[in-house]
Tab-separated table of C-alpha atoms and ligand atoms in Angstrom:
chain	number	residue	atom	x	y	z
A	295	UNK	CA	32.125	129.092	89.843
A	296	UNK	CA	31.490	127.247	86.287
A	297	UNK	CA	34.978	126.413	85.211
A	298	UNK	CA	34.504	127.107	81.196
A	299	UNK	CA	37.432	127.277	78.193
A	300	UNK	CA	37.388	131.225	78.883
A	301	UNK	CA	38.700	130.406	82.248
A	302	UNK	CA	41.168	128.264	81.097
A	303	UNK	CA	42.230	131.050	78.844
A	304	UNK	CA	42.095	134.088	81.711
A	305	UNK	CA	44.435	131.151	83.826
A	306	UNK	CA	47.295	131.262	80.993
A	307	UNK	CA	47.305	135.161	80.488
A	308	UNK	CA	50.626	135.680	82.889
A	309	UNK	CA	52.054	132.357	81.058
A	310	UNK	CA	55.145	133.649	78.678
A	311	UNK	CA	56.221	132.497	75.994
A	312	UNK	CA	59.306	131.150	76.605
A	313	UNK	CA	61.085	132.713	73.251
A	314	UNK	CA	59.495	135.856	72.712
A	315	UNK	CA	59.369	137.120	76.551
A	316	UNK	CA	55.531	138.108	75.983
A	317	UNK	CA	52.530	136.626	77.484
A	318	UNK	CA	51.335	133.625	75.373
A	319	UNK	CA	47.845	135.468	74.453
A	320	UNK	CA	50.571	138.663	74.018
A	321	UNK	CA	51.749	137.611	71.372
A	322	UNK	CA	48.780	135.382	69.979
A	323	UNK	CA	50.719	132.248	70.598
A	324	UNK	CA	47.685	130.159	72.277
A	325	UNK	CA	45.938	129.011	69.968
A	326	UNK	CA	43.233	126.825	70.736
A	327	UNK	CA	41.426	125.527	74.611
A	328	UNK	CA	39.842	123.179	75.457
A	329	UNK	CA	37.607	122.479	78.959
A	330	UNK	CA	35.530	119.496	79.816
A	331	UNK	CA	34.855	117.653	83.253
A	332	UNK	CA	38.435	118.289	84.315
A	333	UNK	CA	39.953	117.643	80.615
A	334	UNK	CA	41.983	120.745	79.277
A	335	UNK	CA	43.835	120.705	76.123
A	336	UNK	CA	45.627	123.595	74.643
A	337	UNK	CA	47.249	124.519	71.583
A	338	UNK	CA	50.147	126.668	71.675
A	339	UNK	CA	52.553	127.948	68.777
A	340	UNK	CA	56.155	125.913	68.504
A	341	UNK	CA	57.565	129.133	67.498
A	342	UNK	CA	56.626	129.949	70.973
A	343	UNK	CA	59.731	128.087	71.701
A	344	UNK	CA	63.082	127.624	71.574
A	345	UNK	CA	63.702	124.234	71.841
A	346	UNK	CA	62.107	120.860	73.245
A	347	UNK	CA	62.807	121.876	76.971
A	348	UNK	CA	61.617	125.336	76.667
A	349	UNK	CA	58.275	123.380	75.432
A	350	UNK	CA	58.153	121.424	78.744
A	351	UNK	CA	58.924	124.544	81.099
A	352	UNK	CA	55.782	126.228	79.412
A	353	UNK	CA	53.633	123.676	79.637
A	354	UNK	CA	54.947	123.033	83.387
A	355	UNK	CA	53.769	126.529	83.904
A	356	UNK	CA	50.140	126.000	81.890
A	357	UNK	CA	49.652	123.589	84.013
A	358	UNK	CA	50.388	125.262	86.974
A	359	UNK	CA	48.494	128.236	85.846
A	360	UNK	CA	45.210	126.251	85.194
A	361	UNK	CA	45.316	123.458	88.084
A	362	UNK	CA	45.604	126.782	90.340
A	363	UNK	CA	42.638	128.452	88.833
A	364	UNK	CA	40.000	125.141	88.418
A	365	UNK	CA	40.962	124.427	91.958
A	366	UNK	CA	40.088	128.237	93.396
A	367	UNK	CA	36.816	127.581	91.189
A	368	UNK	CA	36.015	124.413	93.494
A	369	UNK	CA	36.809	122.122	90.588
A	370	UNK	CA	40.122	119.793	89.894
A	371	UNK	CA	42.138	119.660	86.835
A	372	UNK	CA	42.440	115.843	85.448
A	373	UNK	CA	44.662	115.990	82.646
A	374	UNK	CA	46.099	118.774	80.249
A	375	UNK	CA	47.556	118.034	77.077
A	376	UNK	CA	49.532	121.037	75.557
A	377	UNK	CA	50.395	120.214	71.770
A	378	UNK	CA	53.048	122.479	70.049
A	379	UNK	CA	51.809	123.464	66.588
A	380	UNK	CA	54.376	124.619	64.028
A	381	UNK	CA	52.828	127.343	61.431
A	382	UNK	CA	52.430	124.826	59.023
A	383	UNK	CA	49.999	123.048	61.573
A	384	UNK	CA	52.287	120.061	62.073
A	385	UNK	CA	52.371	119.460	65.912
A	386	UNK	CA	55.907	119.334	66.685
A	387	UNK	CA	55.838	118.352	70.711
A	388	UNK	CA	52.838	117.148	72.907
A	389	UNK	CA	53.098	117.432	76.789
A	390	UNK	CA	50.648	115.431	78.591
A	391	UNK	CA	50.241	116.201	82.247
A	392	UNK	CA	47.488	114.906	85.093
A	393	UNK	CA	46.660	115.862	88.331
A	394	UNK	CA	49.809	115.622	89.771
A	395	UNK	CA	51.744	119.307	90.329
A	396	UNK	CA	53.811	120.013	87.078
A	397	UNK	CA	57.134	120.302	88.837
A	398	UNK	CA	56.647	115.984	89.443
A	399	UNK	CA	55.543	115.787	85.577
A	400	UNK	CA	57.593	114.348	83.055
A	401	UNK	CA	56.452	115.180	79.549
A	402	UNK	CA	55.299	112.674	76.493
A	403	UNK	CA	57.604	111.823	74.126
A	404	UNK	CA	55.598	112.008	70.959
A	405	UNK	CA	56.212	109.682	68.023
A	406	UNK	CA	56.907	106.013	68.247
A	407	UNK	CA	58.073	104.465	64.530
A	408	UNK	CA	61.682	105.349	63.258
A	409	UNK	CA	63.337	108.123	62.863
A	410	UNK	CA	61.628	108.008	58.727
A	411	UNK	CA	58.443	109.002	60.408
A	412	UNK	CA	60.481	111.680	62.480
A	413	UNK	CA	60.631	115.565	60.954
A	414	UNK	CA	62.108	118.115	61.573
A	415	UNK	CA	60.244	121.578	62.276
A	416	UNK	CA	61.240	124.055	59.259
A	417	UNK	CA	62.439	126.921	61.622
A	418	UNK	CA	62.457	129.221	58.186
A	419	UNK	CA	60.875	132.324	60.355
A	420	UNK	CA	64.574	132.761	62.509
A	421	UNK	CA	64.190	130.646	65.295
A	422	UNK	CA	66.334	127.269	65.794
A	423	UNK	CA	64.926	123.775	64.680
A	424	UNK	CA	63.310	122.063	67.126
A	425	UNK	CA	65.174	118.565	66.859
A	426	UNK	CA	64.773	115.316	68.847
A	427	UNK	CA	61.149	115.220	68.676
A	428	UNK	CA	60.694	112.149	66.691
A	429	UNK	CA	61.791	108.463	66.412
A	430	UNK	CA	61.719	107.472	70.016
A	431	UNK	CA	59.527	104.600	71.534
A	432	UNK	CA	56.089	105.961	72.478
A	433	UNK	CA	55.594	107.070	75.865
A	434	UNK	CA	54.082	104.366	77.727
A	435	UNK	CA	50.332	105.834	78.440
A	436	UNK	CA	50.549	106.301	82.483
A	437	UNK	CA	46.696	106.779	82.496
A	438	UNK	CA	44.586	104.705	84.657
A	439	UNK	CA	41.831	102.501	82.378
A	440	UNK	CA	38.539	103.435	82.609
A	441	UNK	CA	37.576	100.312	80.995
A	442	UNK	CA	39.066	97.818	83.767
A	443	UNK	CA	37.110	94.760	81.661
A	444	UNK	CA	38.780	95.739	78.021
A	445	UNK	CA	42.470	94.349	77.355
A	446	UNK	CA	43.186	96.069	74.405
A	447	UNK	CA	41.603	99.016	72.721
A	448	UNK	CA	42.642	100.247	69.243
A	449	UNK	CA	41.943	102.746	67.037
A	450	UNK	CA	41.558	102.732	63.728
A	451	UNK	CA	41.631	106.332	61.911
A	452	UNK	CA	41.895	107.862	58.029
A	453	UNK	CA	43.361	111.276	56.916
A	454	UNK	CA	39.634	111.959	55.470
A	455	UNK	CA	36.281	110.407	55.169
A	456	UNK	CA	35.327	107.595	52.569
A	457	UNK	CA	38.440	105.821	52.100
A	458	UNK	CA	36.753	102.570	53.815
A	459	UNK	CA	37.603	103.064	58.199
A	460	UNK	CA	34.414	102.350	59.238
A	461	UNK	CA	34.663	99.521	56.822
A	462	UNK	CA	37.495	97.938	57.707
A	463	UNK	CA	36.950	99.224	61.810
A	464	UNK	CA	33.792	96.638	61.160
A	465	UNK	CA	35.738	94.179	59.549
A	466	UNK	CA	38.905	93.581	61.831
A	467	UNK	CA	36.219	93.856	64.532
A	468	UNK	CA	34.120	90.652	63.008
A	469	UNK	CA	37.214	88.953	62.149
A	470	UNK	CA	38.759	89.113	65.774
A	471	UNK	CA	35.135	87.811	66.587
A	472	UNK	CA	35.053	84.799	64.108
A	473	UNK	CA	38.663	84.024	65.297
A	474	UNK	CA	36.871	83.600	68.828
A	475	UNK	CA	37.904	86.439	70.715
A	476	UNK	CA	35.644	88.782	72.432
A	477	UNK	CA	34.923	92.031	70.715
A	478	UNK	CA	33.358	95.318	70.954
A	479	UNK	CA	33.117	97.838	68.628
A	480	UNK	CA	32.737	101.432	69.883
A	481	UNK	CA	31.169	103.855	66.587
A	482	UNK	CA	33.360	106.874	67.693
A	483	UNK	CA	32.649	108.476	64.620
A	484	UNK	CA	30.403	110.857	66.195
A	485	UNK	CA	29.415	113.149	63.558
A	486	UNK	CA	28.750	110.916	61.012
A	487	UNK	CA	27.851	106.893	62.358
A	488	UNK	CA	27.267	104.709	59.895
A	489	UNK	CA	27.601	101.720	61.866
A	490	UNK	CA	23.773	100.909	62.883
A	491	UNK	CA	23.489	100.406	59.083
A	492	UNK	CA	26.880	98.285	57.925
A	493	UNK	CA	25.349	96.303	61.078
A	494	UNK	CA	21.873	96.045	60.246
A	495	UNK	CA	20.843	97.694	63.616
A	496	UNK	CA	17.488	99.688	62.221
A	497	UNK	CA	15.181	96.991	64.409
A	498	UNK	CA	17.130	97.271	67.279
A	499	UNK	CA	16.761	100.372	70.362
A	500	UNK	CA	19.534	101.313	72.574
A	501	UNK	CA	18.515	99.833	75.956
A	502	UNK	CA	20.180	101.313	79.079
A	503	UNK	CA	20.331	99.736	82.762
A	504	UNK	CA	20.892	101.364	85.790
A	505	UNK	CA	22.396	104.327	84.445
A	506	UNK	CA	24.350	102.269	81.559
A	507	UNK	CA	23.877	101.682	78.082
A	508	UNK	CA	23.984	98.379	77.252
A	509	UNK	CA	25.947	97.077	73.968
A	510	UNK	CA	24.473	96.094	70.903
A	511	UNK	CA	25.351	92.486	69.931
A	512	UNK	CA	25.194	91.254	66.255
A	513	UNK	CA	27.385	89.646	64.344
A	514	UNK	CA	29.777	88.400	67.078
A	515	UNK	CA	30.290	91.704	68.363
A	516	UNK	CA	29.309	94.348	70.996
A	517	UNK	CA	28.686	97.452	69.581
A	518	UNK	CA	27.553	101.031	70.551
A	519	UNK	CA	26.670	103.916	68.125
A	520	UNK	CA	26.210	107.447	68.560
A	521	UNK	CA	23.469	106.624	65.573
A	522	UNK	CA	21.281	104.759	67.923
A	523	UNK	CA	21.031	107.287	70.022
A	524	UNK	CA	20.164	110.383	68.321
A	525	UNK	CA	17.382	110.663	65.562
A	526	UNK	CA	19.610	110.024	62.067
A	527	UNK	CA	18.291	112.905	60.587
A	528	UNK	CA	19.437	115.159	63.565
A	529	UNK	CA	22.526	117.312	62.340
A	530	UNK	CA	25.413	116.905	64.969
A	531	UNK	CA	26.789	120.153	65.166
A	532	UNK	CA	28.835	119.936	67.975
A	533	UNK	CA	31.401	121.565	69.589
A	534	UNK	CA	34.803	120.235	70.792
A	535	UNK	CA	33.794	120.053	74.434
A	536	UNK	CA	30.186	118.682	73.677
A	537	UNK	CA	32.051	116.480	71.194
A	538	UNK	CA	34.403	115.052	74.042
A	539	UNK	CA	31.590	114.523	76.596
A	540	UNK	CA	29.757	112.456	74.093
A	541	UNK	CA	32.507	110.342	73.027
A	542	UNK	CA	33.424	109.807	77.044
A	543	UNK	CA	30.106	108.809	77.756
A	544	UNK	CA	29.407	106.461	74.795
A	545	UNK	CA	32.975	105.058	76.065
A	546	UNK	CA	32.346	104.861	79.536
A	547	UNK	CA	28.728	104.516	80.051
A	548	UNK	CA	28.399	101.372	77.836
A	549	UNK	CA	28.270	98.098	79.937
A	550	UNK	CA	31.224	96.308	77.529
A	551	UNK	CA	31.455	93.846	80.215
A	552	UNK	CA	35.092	91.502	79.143
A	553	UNK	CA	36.292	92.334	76.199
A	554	UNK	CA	39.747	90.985	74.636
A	555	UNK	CA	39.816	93.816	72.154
A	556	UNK	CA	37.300	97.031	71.799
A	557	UNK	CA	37.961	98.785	68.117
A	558	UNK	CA	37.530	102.568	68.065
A	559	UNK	CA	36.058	103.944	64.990
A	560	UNK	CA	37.159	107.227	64.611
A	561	UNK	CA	35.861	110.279	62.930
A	562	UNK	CA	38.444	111.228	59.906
A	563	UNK	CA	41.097	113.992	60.268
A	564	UNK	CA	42.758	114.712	63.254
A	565	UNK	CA	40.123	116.292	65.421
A	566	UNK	CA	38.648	116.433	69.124
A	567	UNK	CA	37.780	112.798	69.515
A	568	UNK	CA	41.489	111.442	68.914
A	569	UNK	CA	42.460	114.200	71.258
A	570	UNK	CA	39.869	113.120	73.901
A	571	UNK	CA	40.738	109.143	73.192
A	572	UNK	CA	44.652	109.516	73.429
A	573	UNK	CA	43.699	111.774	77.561
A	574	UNK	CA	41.106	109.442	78.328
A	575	UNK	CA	41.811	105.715	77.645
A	576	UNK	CA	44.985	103.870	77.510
A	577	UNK	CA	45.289	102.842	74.224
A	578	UNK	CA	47.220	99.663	72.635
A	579	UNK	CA	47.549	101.005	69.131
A	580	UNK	CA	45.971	102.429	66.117
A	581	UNK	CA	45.287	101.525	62.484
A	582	UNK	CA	45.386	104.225	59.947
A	583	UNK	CA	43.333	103.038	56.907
A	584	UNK	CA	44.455	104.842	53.512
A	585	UNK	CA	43.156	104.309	49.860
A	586	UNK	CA	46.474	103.763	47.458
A	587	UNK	CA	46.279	106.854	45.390
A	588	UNK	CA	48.904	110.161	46.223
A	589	UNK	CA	46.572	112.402	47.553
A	590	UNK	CA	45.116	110.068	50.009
A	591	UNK	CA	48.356	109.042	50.991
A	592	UNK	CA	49.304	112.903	52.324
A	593	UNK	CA	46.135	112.823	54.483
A	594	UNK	CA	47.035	109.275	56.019
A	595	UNK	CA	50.516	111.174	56.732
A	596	UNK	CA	49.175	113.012	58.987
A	597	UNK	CA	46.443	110.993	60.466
A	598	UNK	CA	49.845	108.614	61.451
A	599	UNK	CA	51.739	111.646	62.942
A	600	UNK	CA	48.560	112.527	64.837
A	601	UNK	CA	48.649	109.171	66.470
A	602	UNK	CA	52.133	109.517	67.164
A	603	UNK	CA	51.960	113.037	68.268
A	604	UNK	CA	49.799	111.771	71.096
A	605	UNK	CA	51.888	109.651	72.208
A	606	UNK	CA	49.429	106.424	70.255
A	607	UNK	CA	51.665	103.456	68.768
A	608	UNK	CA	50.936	103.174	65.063
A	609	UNK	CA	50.545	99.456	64.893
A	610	UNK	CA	50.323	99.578	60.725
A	611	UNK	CA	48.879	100.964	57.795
A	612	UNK	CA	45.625	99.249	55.653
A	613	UNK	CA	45.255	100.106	52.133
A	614	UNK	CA	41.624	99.971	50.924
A	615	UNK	CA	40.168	99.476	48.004
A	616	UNK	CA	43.565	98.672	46.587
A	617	UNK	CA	42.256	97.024	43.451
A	618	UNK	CA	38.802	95.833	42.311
A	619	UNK	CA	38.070	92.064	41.794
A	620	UNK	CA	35.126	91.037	39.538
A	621	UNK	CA	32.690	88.589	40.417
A	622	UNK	CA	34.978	86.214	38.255
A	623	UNK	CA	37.947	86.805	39.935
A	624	UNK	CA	39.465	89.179	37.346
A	625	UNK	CA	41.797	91.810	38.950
A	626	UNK	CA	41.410	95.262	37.856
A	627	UNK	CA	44.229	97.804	39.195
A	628	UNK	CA	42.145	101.040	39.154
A	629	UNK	CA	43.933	103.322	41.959
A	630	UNK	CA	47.653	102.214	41.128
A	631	UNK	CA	47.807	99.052	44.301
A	632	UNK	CA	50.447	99.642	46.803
A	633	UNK	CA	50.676	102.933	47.330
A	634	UNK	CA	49.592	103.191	51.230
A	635	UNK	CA	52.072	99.851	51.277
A	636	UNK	CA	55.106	102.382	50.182
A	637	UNK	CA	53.402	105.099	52.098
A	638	UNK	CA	53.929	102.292	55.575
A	639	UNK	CA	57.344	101.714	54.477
A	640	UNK	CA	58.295	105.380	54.128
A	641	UNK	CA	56.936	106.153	57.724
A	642	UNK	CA	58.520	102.866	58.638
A	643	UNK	CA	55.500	101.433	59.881
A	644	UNK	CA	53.648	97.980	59.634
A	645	UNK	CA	51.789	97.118	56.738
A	646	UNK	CA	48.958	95.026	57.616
A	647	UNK	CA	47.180	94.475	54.230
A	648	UNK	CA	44.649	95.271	51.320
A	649	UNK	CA	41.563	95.182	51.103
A	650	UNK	CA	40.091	95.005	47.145
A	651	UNK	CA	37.130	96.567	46.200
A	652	UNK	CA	34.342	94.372	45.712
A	653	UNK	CA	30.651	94.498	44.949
A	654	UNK	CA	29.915	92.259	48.043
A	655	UNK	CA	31.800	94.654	50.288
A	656	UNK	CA	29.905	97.420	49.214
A	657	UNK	CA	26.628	95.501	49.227
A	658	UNK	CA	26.979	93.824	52.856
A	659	UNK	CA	27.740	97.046	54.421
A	660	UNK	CA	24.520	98.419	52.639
A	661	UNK	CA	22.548	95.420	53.745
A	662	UNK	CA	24.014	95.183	57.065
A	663	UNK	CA	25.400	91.933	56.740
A	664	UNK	CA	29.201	91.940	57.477
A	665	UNK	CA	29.657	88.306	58.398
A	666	UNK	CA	28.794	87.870	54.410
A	667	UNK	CA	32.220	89.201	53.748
A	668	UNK	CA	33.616	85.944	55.709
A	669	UNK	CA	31.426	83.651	54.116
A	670	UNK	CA	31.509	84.495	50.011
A	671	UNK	CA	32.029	81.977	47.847
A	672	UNK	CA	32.559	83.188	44.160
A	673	UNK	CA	36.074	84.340	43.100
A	674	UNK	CA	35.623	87.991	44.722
A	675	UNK	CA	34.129	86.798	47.813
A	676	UNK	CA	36.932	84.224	48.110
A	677	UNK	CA	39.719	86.877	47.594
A	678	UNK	CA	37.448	89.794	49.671
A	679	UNK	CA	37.860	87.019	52.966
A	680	UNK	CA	41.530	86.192	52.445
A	681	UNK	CA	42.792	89.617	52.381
A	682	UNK	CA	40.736	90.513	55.627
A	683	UNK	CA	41.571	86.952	57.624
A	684	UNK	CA	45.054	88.207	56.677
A	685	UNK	CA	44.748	91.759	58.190
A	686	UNK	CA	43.519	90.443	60.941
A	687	UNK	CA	46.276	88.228	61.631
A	688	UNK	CA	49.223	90.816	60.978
A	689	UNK	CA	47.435	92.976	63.330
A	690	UNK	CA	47.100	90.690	65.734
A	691	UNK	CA	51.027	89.954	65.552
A	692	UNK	CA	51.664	93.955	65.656
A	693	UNK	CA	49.372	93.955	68.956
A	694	UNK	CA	51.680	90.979	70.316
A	695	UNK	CA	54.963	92.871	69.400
A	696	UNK	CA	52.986	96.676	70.657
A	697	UNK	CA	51.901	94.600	74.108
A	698	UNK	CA	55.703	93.368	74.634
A	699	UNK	CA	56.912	96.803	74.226
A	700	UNK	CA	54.949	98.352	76.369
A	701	UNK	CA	55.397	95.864	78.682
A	702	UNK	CA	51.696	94.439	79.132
A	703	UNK	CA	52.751	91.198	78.201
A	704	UNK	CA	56.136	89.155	77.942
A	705	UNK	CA	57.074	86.176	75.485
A	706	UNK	CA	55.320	82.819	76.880
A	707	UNK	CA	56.521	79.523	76.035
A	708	UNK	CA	53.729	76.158	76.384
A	709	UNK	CA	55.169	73.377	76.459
A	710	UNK	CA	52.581	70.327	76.449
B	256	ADP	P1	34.869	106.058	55.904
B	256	ADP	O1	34.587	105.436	57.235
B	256	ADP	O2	36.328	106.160	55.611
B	256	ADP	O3	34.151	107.349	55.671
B	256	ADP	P2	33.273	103.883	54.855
B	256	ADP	O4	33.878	102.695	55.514
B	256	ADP	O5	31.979	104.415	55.429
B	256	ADP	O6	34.337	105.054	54.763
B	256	ADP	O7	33.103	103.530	53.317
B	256	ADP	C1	32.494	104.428	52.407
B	256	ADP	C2	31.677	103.634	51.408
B	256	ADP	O8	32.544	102.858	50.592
B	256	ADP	C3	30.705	102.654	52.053
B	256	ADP	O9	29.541	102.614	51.287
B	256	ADP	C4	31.434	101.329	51.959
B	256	ADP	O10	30.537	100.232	51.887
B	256	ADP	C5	32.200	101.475	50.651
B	256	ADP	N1	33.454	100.730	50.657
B	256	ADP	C6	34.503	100.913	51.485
B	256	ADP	N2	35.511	100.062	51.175
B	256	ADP	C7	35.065	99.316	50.132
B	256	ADP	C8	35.652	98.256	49.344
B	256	ADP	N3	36.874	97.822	49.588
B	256	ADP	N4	34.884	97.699	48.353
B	256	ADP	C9	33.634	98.161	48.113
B	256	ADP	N5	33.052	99.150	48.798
B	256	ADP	C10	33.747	99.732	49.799
């Protein structure tokens, strides 16, 4: 039998909800499911629950629920990640199980930066806060790597689109490259790829070998698109499922050979492809990149919680377009510079840098040409490279620190 997310739903009807006594789809507490190739994910109300452990005896019994029924449909169950949404849609707790039986399961513990970044759910409708949920160190991903040749894989994600990520996903990418490491540059902004142009890939075609794709490699850096691989004026209308078996394969079927570092580029919000990027690759860290005004600022909130939520260290925060620098050098503070800086510090997380707006930036990623944002030589072009050189240096520090924490790596001394 097909395994589909209606199964998945039919497999959780005799799951209760811990605090109301009701079946979850009872008492329309489910939310949202999930199925692909053995990857569930569910959505269920916090209000469903009392407390933190309530939240890991339901999703104990999800996953008992759905491993039973995939496996009676001649299918297994990989991973299920249950995320507890308070009304507000803030998720409050995320369990992440695999294909172990539940009862042997511990449960994620979901943010990693101090206990500013932490919150507490509102609990306004009668039931008790759920406390504890935040300010711990981020559970160390137990996930096997699917990419045995990478050695570091981060993400870089925005609140919402245009506030520069692909921009500076491109940029810390080239930078790593120019500072001699090897890089690859996955374009996991699957809707909307605008990679094959800020790369100047229109001559190239996607070339696959023996059943996998193989990289792109320009400017330093590997890279593989979703844009070179569908028609750019085909709409992408996907949905989540479809969305997660595309991102999967563009991960997995690309022949990335070594890397030191691959660099996600997510799509913006707090979708699908996060979800399917914190249950399918072990992750080092993300980037959230936010534009210095207020309203931006809200949006990279919750793009940082999101990380956190799935159980993703936030290695720091990049403000873009933090000020615009004339071709003379002139410094013009147009969005009010230092906001996502005071954003960082109220989340207590790294601040890695700014990047100014610049006519070259804008111009090189139209033309294609990012190592041209390395090279200028005029005023802006001067500033444009310092500020990114620098970003790419505090994030490489935050990967050092990120790596010691989670134990990939200890302190080394040379002595020559
Ligand atoms: P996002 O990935 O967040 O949607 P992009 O990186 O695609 O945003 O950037 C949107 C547009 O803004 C692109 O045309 C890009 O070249 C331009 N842009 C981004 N950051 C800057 C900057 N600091 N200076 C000049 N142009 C920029």
């Amino acid at each position: 039998m097909n395994v589909t997310k209606d199964t998945i739903r039919e497999a959780l009807i005799p799951v209760q909800s811990p605090a109301r006594g009701v079946g979850l789809a009872q008492a329309e507490d489910l939310l949202w499911v999930t199925w692909c190739d053995g990857f569930a994910s569910i959505k269920v109300r916090a209000e469903s629950c009392r407390d933190r452990a309530e939240m890991e005896v339901l999703a104990g019994a999800a996953h008992r629920a759905i491993r039973q029924r995939v496996e009676a449909a001649g299918t297994s169950l990989v991973s299920l990640i249950v995320e507890f949404v308070r009304a507000d849609g803030v998720a409050v707790h995320t369990a992440r199980l695999g294909s172990t039986p539940a009862a042997e399961v511990k449960t994620a513990t979901p943010a990693s930066q101090p206990a500013s970044a932490a919150q507490t759910p509102a609990g306004g409708d009668g039931h008790r806060p759920i406390s504890g949920l935040a300010g711990k160190a981020p559970a160390a991903q137990t996930k096997s790597q699917p990419l045995p040749g990478v050695s570091r894989i981060l993400a870089v994600g925005a609140g919402k689109g245009g506030v520069g990520k692909s921009t500076a996903a491109l940029n810390i990418a080239v930078g790593l490259a120019r500072e001699g490491h090897a890089v690859g540059l996955l374009d996991g902004d699957i809707y909307g790829p605008s990679m094959p142009t800020m790369l100047g890939l229109s001559g190239l075609d996607a070339v696959a070998r023996e059943g996998m794709l193989e990289p792109f490699y320009t400017h330093g850096i590997k890279t593989m698109t979703m844009g070179k691989l569908v028609s750019p004026e085909q709409p992408l209308i996907w949905r989540g499922p479809m969305a997660h078996g595309a991102f999967k394969q563009l991960t997995e079927q690309t022949n990335w050979g070594t890397l030191d570092y691959l660099i996600i580029d997510l799509p913006p919000g707090t979708g699908d492809i996060s979800l399917t990027m914190a249950q399918t690759l072990r992750l080092t860290g993300a980037v959230v990149v936010c534009t210095p005004q207020r309203v931006a600022q809200d949006d990279a909130v919750r793009a940082a919680r999101m990380f956190q939520q799935l159980g993703v260290e936030v290695l720091g925060v990049i403000e873009n377009m933090s000020y615009f620098v004339g071709d003379d050098g002139k410094v013009y503070d147009i969005f009010g510079r230092g906001g996502a800086e005071q954003m960082a510090q109220r989340l207590g997380l790294p601040y890695l840098g700014a990047i100014p707006i610049t006519m070259s930036l804008r111009t090189n990623s139209d033309n294609g040409d990012p190592t041209a944002n390395f090279t200028g030589k005029d005023p802006a072009g001067v500033r444009l490279r310092e500020s990114l050189e620098e970003i790419v240096r505090a994030l490489r520090g935050q990967v050092s620190l990120a790596e010691m924490r989670q134990g990939s790596s200890g302190p080394s001394l040379t002595i020559s």
